[in-house]
Each structure stands twice: as C-alpha cells, then as structure tokens.
Coordinates of C-alpha atoms and ligand atoms in Angstrom, one line a residue:
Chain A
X1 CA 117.2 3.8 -4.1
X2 CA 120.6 4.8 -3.0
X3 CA 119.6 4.5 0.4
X4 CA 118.6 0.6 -0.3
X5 CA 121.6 0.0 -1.9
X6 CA 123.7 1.1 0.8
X7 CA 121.5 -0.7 3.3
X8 CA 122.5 -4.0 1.2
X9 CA 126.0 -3.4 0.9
X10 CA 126.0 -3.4 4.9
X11 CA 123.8 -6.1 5.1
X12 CA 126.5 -8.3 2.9
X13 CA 129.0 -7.0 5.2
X14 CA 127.4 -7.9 8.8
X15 CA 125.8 -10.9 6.9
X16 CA 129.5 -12.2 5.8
X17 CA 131.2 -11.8 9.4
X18 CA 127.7 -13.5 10.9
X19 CA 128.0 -16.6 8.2
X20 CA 132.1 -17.3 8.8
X21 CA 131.2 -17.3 12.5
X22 CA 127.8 -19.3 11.8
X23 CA 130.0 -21.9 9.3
X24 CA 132.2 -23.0 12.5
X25 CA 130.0 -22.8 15.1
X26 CA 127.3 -25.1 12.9
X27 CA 130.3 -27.7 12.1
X28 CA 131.4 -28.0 15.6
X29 CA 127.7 -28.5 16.5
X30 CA 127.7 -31.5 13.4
X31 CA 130.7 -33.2 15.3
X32 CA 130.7 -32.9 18.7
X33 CA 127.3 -32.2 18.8
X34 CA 127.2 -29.1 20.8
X35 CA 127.2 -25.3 20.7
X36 CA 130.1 -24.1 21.9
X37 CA 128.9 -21.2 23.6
X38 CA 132.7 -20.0 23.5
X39 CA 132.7 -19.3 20.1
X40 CA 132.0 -15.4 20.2
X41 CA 135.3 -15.4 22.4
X42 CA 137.0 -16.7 19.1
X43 CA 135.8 -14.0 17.1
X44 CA 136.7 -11.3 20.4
X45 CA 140.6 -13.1 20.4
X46 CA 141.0 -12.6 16.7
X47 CA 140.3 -8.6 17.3
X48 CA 142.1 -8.5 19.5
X49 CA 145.1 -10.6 19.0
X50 CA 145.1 -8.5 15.6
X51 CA 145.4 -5.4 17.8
X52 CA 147.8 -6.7 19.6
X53 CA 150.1 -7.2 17.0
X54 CA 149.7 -4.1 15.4
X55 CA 150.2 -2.3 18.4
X56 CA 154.0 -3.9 17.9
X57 CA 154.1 -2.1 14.4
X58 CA 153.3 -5.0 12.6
X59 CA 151.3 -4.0 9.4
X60 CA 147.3 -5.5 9.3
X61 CA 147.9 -8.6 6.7
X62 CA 150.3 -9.5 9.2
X63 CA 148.9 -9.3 12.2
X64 CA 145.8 -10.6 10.6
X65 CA 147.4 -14.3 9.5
X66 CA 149.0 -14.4 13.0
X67 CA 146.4 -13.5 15.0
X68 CA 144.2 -16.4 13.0
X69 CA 147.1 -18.9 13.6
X70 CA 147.5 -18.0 17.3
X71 CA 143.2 -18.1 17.7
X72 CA 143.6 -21.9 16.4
X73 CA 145.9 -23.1 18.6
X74 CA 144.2 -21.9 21.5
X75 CA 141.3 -23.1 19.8
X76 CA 143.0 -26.8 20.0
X77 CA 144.6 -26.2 23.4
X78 CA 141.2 -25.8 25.2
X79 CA 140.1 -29.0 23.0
X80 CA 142.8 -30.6 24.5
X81 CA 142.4 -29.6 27.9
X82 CA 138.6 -29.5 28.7
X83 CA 136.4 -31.2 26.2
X84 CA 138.6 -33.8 25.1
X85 CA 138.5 -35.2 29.1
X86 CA 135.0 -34.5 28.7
X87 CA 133.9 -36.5 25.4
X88 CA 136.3 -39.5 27.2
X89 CA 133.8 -39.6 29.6
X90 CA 131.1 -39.5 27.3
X91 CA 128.9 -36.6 29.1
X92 CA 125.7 -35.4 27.5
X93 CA 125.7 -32.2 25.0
X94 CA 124.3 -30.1 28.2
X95 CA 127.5 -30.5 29.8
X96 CA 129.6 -30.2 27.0
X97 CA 127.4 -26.4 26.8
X98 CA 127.9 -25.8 30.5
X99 CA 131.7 -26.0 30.1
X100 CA 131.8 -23.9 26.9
X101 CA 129.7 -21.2 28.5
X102 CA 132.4 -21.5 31.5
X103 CA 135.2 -21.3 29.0
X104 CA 133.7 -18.6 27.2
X105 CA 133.8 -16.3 31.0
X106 CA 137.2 -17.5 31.7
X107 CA 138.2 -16.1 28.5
X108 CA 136.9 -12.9 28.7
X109 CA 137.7 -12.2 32.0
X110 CA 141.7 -13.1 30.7
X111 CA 141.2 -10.8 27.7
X112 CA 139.8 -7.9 30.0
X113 CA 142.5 -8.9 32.6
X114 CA 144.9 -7.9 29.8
X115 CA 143.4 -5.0 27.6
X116 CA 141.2 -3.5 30.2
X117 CA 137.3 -3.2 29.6
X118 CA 137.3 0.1 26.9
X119 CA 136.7 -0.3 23.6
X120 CA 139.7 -0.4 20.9
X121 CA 139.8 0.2 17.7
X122 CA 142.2 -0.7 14.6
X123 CA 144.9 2.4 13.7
X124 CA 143.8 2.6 9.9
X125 CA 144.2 5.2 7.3
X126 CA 141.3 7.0 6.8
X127 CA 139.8 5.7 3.5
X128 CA 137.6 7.6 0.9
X129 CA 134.8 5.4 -0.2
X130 CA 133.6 4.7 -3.8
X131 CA 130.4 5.2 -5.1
X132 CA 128.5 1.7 -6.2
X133 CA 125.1 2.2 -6.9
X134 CA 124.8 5.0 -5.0
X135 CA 126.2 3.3 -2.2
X136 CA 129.5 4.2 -0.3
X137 CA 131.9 1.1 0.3
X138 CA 135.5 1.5 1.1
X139 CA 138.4 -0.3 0.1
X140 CA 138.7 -2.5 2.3
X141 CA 135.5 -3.0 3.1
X142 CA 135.4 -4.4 -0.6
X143 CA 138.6 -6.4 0.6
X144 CA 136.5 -7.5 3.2
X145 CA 133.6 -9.1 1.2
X146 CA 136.5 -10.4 -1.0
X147 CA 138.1 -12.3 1.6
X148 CA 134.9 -14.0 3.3
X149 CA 133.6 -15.0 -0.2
X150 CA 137.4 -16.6 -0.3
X151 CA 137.6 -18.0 3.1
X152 CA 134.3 -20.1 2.0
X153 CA 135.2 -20.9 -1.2
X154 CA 138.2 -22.7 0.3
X155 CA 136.4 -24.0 2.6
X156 CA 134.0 -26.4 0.5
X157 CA 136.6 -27.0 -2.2
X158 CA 138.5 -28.6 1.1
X159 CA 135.7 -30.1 2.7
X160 CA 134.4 -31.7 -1.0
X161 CA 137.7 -32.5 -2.6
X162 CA 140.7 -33.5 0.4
X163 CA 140.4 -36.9 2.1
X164 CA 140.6 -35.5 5.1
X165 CA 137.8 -33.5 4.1
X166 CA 135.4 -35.6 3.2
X167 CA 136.3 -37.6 6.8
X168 CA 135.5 -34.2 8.4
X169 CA 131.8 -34.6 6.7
X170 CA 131.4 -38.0 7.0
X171 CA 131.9 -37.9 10.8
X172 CA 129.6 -35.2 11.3
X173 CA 126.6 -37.8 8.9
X174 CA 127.5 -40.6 11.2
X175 CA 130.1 -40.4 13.8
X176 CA 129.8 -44.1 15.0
X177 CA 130.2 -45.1 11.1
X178 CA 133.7 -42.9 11.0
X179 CA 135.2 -45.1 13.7
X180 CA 133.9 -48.5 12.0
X181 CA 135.8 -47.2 8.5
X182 CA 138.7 -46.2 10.5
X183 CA 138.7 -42.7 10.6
X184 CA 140.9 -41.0 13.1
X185 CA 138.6 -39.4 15.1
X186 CA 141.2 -37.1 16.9
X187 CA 142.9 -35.8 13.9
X188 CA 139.1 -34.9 12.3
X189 CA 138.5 -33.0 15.6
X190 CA 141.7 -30.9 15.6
X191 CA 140.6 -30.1 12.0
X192 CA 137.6 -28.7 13.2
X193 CA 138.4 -26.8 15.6
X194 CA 141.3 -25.2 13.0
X195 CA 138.4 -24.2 10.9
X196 CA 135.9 -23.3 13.2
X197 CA 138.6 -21.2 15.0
X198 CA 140.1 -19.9 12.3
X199 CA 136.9 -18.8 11.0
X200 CA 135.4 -17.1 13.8
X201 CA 138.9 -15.1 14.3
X202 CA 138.5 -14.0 10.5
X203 CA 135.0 -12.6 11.5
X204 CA 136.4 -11.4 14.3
X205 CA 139.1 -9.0 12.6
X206 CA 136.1 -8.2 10.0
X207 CA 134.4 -6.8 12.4
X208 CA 137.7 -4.6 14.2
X209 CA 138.2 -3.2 10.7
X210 CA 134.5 -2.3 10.2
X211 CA 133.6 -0.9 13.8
X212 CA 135.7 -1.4 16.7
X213 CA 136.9 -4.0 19.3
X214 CA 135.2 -4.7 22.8
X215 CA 135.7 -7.4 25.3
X216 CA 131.8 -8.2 25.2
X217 CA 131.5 -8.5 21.3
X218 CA 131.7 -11.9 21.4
X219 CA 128.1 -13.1 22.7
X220 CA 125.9 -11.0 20.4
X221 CA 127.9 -12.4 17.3
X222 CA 127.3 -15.8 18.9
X223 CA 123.7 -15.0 19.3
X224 CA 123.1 -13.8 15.5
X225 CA 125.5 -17.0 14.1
X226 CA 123.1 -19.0 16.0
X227 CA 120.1 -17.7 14.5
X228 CA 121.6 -18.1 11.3
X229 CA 122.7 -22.0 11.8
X230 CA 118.8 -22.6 12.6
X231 CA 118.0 -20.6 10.1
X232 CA 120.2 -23.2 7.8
X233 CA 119.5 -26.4 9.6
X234 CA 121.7 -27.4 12.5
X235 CA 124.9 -29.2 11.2
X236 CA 124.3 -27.7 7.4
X237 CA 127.7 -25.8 6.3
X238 CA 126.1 -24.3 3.2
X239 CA 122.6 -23.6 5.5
X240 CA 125.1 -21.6 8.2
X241 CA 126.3 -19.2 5.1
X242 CA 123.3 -18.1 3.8
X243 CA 122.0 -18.1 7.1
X244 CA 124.3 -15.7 8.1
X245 CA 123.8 -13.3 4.6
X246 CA 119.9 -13.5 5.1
X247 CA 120.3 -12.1 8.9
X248 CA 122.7 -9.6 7.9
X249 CA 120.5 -8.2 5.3
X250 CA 117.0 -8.6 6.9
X251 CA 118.7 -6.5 9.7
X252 CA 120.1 -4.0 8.0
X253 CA 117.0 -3.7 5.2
X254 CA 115.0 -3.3 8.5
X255 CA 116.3 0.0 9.0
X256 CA 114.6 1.7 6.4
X257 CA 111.9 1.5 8.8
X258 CA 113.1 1.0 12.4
X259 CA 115.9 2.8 14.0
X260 CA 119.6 0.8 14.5
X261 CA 118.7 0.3 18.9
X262 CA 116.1 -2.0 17.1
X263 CA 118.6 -3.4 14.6
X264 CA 118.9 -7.0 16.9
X265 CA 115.6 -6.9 17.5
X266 CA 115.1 -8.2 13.9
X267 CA 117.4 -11.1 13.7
X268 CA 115.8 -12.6 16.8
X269 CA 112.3 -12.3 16.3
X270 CA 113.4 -14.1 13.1
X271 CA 115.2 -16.8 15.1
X272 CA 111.9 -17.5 17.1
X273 CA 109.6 -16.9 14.2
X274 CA 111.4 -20.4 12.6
X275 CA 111.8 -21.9 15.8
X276 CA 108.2 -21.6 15.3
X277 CA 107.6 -22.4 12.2
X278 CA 110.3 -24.0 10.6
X279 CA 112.3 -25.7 13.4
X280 CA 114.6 -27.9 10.5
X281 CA 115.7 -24.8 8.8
X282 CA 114.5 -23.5 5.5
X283 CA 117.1 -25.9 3.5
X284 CA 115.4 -29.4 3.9
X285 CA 116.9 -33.0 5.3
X286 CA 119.8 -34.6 3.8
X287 CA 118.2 -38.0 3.9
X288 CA 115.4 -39.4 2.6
X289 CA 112.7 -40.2 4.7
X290 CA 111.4 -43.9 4.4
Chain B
X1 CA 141.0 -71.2 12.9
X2 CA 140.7 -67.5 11.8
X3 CA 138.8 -66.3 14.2
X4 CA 138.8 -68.3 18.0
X5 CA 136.8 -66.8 20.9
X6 CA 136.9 -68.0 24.1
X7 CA 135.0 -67.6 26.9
X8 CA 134.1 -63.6 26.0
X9 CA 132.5 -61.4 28.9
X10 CA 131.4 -57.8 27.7
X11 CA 128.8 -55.4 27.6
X12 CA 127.6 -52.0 28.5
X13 CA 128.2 -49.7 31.7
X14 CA 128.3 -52.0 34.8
X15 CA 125.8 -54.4 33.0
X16 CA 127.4 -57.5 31.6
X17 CA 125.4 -58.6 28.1
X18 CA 127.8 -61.3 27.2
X19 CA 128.9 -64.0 30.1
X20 CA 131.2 -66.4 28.3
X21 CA 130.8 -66.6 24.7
X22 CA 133.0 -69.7 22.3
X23 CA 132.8 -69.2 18.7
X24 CA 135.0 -70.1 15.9
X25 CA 135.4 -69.3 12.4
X26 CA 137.6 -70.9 9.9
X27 CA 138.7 -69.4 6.6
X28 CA 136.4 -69.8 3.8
X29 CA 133.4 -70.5 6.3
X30 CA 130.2 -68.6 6.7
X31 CA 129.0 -68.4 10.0
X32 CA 125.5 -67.6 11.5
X33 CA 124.3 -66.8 14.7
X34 CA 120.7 -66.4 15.6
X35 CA 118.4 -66.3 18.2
X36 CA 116.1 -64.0 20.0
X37 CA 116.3 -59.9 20.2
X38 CA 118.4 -58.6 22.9
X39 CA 119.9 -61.6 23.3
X40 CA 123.9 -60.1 22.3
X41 CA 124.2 -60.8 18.7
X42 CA 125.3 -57.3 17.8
X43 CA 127.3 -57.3 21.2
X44 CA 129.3 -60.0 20.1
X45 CA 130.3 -58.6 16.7
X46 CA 130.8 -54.8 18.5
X47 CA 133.0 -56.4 20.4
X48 CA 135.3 -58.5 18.1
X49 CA 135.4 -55.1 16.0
X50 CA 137.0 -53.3 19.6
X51 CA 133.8 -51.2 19.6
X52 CA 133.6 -52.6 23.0
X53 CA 136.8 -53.7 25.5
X54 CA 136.0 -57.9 26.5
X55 CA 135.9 -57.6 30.0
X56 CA 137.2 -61.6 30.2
X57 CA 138.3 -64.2 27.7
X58 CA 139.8 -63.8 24.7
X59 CA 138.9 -63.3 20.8
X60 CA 142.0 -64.6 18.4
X61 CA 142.2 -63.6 15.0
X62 CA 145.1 -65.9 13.2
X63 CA 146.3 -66.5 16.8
X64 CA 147.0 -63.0 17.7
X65 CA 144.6 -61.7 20.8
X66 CA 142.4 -59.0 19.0
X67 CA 140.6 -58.3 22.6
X68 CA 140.1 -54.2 22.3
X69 CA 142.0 -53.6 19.5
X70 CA 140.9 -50.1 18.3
X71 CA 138.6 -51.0 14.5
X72 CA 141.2 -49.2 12.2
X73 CA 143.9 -51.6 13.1
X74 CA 141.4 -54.5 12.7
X75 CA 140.9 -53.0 9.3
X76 CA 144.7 -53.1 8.6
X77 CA 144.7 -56.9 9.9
X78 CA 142.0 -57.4 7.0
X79 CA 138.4 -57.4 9.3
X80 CA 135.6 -55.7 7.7
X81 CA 132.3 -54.9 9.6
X82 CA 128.7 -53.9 8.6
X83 CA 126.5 -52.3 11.4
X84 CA 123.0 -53.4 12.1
X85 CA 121.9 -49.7 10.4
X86 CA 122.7 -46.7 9.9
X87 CA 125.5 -48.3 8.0
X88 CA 126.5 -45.2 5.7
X89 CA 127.1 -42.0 5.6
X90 CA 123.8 -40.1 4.1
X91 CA 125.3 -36.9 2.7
X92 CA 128.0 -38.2 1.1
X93 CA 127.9 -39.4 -2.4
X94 CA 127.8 -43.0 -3.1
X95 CA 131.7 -42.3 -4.3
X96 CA 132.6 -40.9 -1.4
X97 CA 131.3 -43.3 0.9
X98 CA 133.4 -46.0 -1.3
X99 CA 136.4 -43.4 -0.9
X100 CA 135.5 -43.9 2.8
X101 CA 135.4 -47.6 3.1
X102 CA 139.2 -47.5 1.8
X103 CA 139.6 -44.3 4.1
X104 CA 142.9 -46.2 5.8
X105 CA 144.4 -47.7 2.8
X106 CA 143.8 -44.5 -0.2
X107 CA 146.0 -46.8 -2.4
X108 CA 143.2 -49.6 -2.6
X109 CA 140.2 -46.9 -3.5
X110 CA 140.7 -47.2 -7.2
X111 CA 141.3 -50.6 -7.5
X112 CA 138.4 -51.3 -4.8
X113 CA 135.8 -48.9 -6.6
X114 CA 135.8 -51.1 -9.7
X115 CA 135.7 -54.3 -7.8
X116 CA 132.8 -52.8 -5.9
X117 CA 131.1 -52.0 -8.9
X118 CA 131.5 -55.1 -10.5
X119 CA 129.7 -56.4 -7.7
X120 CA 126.9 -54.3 -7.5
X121 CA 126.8 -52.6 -11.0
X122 CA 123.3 -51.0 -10.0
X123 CA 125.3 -48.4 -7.6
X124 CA 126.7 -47.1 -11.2
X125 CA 124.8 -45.0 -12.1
X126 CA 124.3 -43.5 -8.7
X127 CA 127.8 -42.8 -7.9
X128 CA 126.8 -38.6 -7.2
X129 CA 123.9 -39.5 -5.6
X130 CA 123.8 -39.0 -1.9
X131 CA 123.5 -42.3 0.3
X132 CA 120.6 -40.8 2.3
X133 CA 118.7 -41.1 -1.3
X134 CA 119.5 -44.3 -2.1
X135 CA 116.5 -47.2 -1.8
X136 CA 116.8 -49.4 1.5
X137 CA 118.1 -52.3 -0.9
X138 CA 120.6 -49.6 -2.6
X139 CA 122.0 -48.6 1.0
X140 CA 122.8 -52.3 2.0
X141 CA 124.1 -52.7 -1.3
X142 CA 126.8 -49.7 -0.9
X143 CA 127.2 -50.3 3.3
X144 CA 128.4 -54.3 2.1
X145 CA 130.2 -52.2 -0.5
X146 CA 132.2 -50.4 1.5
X147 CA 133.7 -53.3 3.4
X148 CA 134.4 -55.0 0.6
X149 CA 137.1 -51.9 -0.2
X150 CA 139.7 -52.8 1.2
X151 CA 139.8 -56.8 0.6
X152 CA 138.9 -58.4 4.1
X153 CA 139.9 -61.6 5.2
X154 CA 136.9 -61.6 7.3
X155 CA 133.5 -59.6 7.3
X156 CA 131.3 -58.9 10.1
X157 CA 127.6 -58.7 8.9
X158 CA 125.2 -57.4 11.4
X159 CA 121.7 -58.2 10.0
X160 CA 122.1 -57.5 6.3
X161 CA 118.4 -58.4 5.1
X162 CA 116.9 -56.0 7.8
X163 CA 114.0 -54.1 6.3
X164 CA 114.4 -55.7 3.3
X165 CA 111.9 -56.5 0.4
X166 CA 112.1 -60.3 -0.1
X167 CA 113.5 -60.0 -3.9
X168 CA 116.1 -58.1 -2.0
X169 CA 117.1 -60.5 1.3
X170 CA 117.3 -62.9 -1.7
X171 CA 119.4 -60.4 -3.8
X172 CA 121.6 -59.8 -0.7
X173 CA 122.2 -63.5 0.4
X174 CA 123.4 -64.5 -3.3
X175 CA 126.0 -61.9 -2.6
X176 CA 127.0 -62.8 0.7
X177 CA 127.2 -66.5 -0.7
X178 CA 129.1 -65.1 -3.7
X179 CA 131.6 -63.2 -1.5
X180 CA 132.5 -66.1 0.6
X181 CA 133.2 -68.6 -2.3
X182 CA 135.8 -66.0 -3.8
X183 CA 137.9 -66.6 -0.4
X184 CA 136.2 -64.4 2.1
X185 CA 135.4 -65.7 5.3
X186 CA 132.0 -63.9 6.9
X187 CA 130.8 -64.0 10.2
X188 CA 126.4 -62.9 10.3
X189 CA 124.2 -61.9 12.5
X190 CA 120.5 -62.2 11.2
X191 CA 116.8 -62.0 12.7
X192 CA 115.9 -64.3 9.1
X193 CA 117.6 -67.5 10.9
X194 CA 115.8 -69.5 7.9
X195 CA 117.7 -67.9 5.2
X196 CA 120.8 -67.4 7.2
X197 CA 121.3 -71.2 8.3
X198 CA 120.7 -72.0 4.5
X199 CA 123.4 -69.4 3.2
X200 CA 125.9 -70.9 6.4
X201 CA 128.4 -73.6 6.9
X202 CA 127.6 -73.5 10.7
X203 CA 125.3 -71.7 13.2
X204 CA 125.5 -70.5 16.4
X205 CA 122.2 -70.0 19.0
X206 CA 122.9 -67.0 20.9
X207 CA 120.6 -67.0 23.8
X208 CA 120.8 -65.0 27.1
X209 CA 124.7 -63.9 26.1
X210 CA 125.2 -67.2 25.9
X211 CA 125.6 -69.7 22.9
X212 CA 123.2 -72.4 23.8
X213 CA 123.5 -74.4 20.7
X214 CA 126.3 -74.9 17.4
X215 CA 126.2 -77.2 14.5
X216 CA 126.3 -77.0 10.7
X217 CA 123.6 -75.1 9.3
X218 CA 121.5 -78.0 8.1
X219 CA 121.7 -79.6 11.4
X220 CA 120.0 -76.8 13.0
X221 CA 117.5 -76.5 10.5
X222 CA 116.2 -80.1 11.1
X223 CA 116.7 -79.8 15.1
X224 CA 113.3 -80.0 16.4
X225 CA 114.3 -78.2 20.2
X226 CA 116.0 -75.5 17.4
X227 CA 113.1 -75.3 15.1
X228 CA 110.5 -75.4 18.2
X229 CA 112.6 -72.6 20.3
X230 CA 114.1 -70.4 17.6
X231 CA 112.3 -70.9 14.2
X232 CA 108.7 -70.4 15.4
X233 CA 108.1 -74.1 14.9
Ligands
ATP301 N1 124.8 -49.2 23.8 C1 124.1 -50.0 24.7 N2 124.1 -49.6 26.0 C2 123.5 -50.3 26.9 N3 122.9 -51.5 26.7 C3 122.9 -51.9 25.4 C4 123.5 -51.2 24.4 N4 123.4 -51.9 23.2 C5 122.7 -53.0 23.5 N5 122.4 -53.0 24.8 C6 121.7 -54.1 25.5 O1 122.4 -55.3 25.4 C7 121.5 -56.4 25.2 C8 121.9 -57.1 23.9 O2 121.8 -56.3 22.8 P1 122.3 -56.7 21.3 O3 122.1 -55.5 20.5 O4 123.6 -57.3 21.4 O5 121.2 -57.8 21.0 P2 120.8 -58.4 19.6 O6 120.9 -59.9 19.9 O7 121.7 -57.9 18.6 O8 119.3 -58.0 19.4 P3 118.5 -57.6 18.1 O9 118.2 -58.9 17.5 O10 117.4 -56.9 18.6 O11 119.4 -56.8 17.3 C9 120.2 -55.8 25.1 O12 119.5 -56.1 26.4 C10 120.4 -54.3 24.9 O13 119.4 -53.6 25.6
MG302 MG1 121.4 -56.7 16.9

C-alpha cells in the first residue's frame, strides 16, 4: 500500500511537469498550427538559466522568476526572427516543424557550447521528507505540486476571464474569424509564446529541483507532452493537463511491475495504443457535428 | 455613395478571379449580387474587407480609398462582415463570441449585447452555450450578431441563408430587411438570388469576375435573359 502511494505521489509529480509542458506545446499547436519541436529546449533553458543564476548566489525563487522571464523573451525573439518570416510567407505546418526541429539543435548545441555536455544539478539543502500515506514527499516537492496546480489555475482564470484571453482562444477556434473581428493577430501570438514559454521553463526547473539538469532533457519531455496532448485532443488546454497527469501516473504505477529502464516504454505504447484507437483524444469534439 | 468600386482586379496567388469589377452602394440600400459558383462573389466582399490586396482599381468607402486596408480598421470606419461559414468561434460561449464581435471597441460590448439580444431574443437563453452547439439557424443568428456589435454603417453578408431550413432563410431575410430599414446599409452575396433580389434595392450579376448585369431588384426578377441565365428559368 505504501509502495502505491508513493508510486502516485511520483506519478503527480512527473505527471505535473509533463502537463505545464503539454499545456504550451498543445496551445501553440491550436494557433500556429504546429508542434514546435523546440519546445523541450524551453523546458532545458529554464534549468538551466535557473542554474545559472544561482551559480551567481542568487537564492532559487529568484533565479526561478528570472530564469522564466529570460525563457520568454527568447521564446518571442525566435518568434520574431524565424517563424514570424515564415507564417508571412504562409508555408505549410511541415515546414514550420522542420524549422522548430532546427531551432531546437541550434539551441542545444548553444546551451552545450556554454555549460559543457555533463549533467548539473541544483545546490539544495538536503531535505527530510514527510510521511503521507506512507509515502515520502519533501518540501518542496509539495511546493512543487503547489506551484503547477497554481501556474494552471492562472492559466484558465486568464484564458476564460481577460479579453485578451478569450482572443487567445478564439484564434486558436477559428483563426481566419479573429482577423474578420479584428483581433490583433501579433499581439495573441506574443501571448502565446509567453505562456507556452513560460510554462515549459516552469517544468523545466520542476524537473532540476526533482532530478538534475542535462543538455539532452529536452526531447524526452517533448516526447511524453506530446503523448499527453493526443492523449487530450490536439489544441485542448484542459485535454493537455490531464494528459500529462494520466502519463505521469500510468508510468510510474507501471513500476510496480516493470523496472524504471522500462519506465518510457509505458507512455509510448500508450501514445500509439490511441493513435490507434482513439486518434481525437479521449475528451470529445468541441463542435457539434451536423 | 457609401461604398464606390471601380474597376477592381484581385484574386488568389498569380491567378486573377476578379478583372474589373463596378459596384456601388448607397446608404440605406440593400444590395445583392448573384450569379453562378466560383464566379467571385465571396472574392469581391474578401476583398472590400482587405482580406485580399486589389491588385487594380479602387474601392471608396465615403470617398476615402479603402483598397487593402487591414479588417480592424475597416471595423473602426464602421464595416461589418459575415463569412460564407465558419462564421463563429465554436468553443466559445455565445457571450463570448458577442464579447468578440465588439473585440476593438470593449466600450460598445454592453451596450451592443442588449441590442443584439433584442434582435435575436432566442440566443438568450443560450448565452453559456458553446457556438459549436448551437442549431445551424442559431449560429447564423449569433455570426449576424456579432457584426451587429459594434453599430456598422455597412455590413458585408456572404451567403447568410446557406444551409438553411426555409422557416429559417425566411427568418434570416426579415432580419436582414429589418436591419437595413433601421439605417444600416448591407451589401449580400447569396446562392437564393430569388429571395435575395426580393429583400434588395438593386442587384448585381457577377459572372466570370465580372458584373455582367445591374438594375433594381425587380427588374432583374422580370428580365427574361436574367431569369433564363441565372434563375433556372
Ligand atoms: N483561397 C483561395 N485560393 C485560391 N483560389 C480561390 C480561393 N478562394 C476562391 N478561389 C477561387 O476563386 C474563384 C472565385 O471564388 P469565390 O469564392 O469568390 O466564388 P463565389 O462566387 O463566392 O462562389 P460560391 O457561390 O461557390 O461561393 C473560384 O474559382 C475559386 O476556386
Ligand atoms: Mg462564395
């Protein structure tokens, strides 16, 4: 029993960092209508922007909010500089991929030009864990949990009850529709990317704290927030999240059986079991049909 | 004149739909044009909206060249316009698709909800009800709705009794005729050239991206070459 329970609380854990990584990735898909195969390089800059700044003596919280801030402009930067030109020319969502997977090498060849190619990890305190349930959690693992639920509770109170907000969602229903009700197309697109940056650099320093920081982390994050948006439907917010919980758990609950090397096994074959199966995502159509 | 265009060239990639267009619309008119599919209707009313840049000629809204002006300005200027389909936003609530027809002017949304409802008191009692929900009829209802937010001078139909049920083409040409005699002028496409020339001042035959034939409404209707070519006889 106590094993279970500490199998969940890891599952909520991983399943949080997966769905704030899942959340952005699956919005920028609803606007621009593409994955950006760059976003794992998000979540890798948070790390290690965090790291950066605490290796200047700045305390976590700190380094945290900056890193976050710093993630998001480059985040709109890049916009600015290669898909912007792109989406001008109005090229297909294959080549809006193409560049994002060659954005996503340039960036972590520039990251390992910087901090080399071994693995880092956060200079914490050593924390005691509490008992739950017979499960261990530490502090700040609880902090943790705390500050994804918050991130996503902000999230959809913004995107349900700001102007700008509800643009953000009405351009990812019907993007030629924004432009006929005047909706500044630009402005929801630097929004976006904010969020979707902002979000993945969140995961991103979830995931320092938790474990530790390598150049490569970003593509198997990317991977797993993937499964999770087609888990929710591509495009759904709310689909992303519990995407991203469900994939956390079912891979963590799979180790009462299987060893951790087989850990990503599990969220994949999941992936191509509803590619299969379910290819809309368990959480239905928005529309009506006829 | 309201709305003057003169000689308009446009259309898509290197492919030019439109080769010298002349329309007009005066304030307080309603205007059809008809004719056959593919034959530029919803080019010419993407283009007066700046979805599309003219490539030649010129489209004057009270005098002022309008040619490419981006939508939200024309918005500003007081030009509304209603897409073929796909005319809403289907995950947001009937509210917030209002909210988003005033999405340029935030100031008018309150005052423009009420008038909207007013109109179409039937959208009422769905106001937290998703557009992608809504019945064909309810969706054209809200999507003529939403123009009507911010007050236009001028709206642009495109086809408003597509894949209607007849109880509601007739439900949405009472409005459109309801619309107009409060002051609005409104320009409309439509494949239902029978019901649009009787809701209309005037009509235009667009044929080939060119208009082959104008004249009032009732002229049309009783032009044998018009009824022969474009009515089916
Ligand atoms: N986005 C586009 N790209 C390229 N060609 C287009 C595009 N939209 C329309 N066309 C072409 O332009 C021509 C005119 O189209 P348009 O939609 O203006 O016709 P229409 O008179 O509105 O027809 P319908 O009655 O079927 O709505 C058609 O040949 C069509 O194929
Ligand atoms: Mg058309």
């Amino acid at each position: 029993m106590a094993i279970i329970a500490q199998f969940i609380v890891n599952g909520i854990i991983a399943g949080s960092t997966y769905a704030l990584v899942a959340i952005g990735l699956t919005m920028i898909f609803g606007i621009l209508g593409f994955i950006n195969f760059s976003h794992g390089e998000l979540v890798m800059l948070g790390a290690y922007f965090t790291f950066a700044f605490m290796a200047f003596g700045i305390n976590l919280p700190l380094a945290a909010l900056l890193s976050i801030i710093l993630v998001a402009i480059v985040a709109v930067i890049i916009d600015i500089a290669v898909y912007k030109p792109l989406r001008k020319k109005e090229v297909d969502s294959l080549s809006l991929l193409i560049a994002s997977i060659g954005v996503s090498i340039i960036l972590q060849s520039l990251a390992q030009l910087y901090w080399g190619h071994d693995i880092k990890v956060f200079n914490l305190p050593a924390a005691t864990p509490i008992e739950i349930f017979g499960a261990n959690i530490t502090p700040i693992q609880i902090i943790m949990i705390i500050i994804s639920a918050a991130s996503m509770v902000l999230l959809f109170a913004f995107l349900n009850m700001t102007r700008i907000g509800t643009a953000l969602r009405a351009t990812s229903d019907n993007r030629d529709m924004a432009q006929i009700v005047g909706i500044d197309n630009d402005r929801v697109i630097m929004v976006l990317w904010v969020i979707g940056a902002a979000f993945a650099a969140i995961g991103g320093i979830l995931i320092g704290i938790n474990t530790n920081l390598q150049i490569g982390m970003g593509l198997m994050i990317l991977l797993k927030a993937l499964t999770a948006i087609i888990m929710g439907g591509v495009g759904n917010i709310r689909g992303a999240l519990i995407g991203g919980i469900v994939i956390g758990l079912a891979e963590n609950l799979a180790l009462i059986e299987l060893t951790p090397q087989y850990r990503d096994m599990v969220a994949f074959t999941l992936m191509i079991l509803l590619l299969l199966f379910k290819p809309e995502g368990i959480f239905g159509k928005k529309e009506r049909i006829g | 004149m309201l709305l003057e265009i003169k000689d308009l060239v446009a259309g898509y990639g290197n492919l030019d739909i439109l080769h010298g267009v002349n329309m007009e619309v005066d304030k307080n008119e309603v205007v059809c044009i008809i004719g056959p599919n593919g034959g530029g209707k919803s080019t010419v009313l993407k283009t007066i909206y700046g979805l599309l840049k003219p490539r030649a000629g010129s489209i004057l809204f009270r005098g002022d060249d309008i040619g490419g002006v981006e939508s939200h300005r024309l918005l500003r200027r007081g030009i509304s316009f209603v897409p073929q389909d796909k005319n809403v936003f289907p995950s947001l609530t009937v509210k917030e698709n209002l909210a988003m027809g005033a999405y340029t002017r935030p100031d008018m949304e309150e005052e423009g909800t009420e008038n909207v409802l007013l109109r179409f008191p039937s959208l009422k009692e769905k106001m937290n009800i998703r557009a992608g929900y809504l019945s064909g009829g309810e969706r054209k209802m809200l999507a003529i709705g939403m123009t009507l937010m911010l007050e236009p001078d001028m709206i642009l139909m495109d086809e408003p009794s597509m894949g209607l049920s007849p109880r509601f083409v007739e439900i949405v040409f009472n409005k459109i005729d309801e619309i107009s005699s409060e002051g609005t002028s409104i320009l409309i496409v439509e494949q239902n050239a029978y019901k649009a020339l009787r809701t209309s001042d005037r009509g235009y035959v667009l044929d080939l991206g060119i208009n082959r034939f104008q004249d009032e409404s009732v002229k049309l209707l009783n032009n044998p070459d018009i009824r022969k070519l474009y009515l089916g006889g």
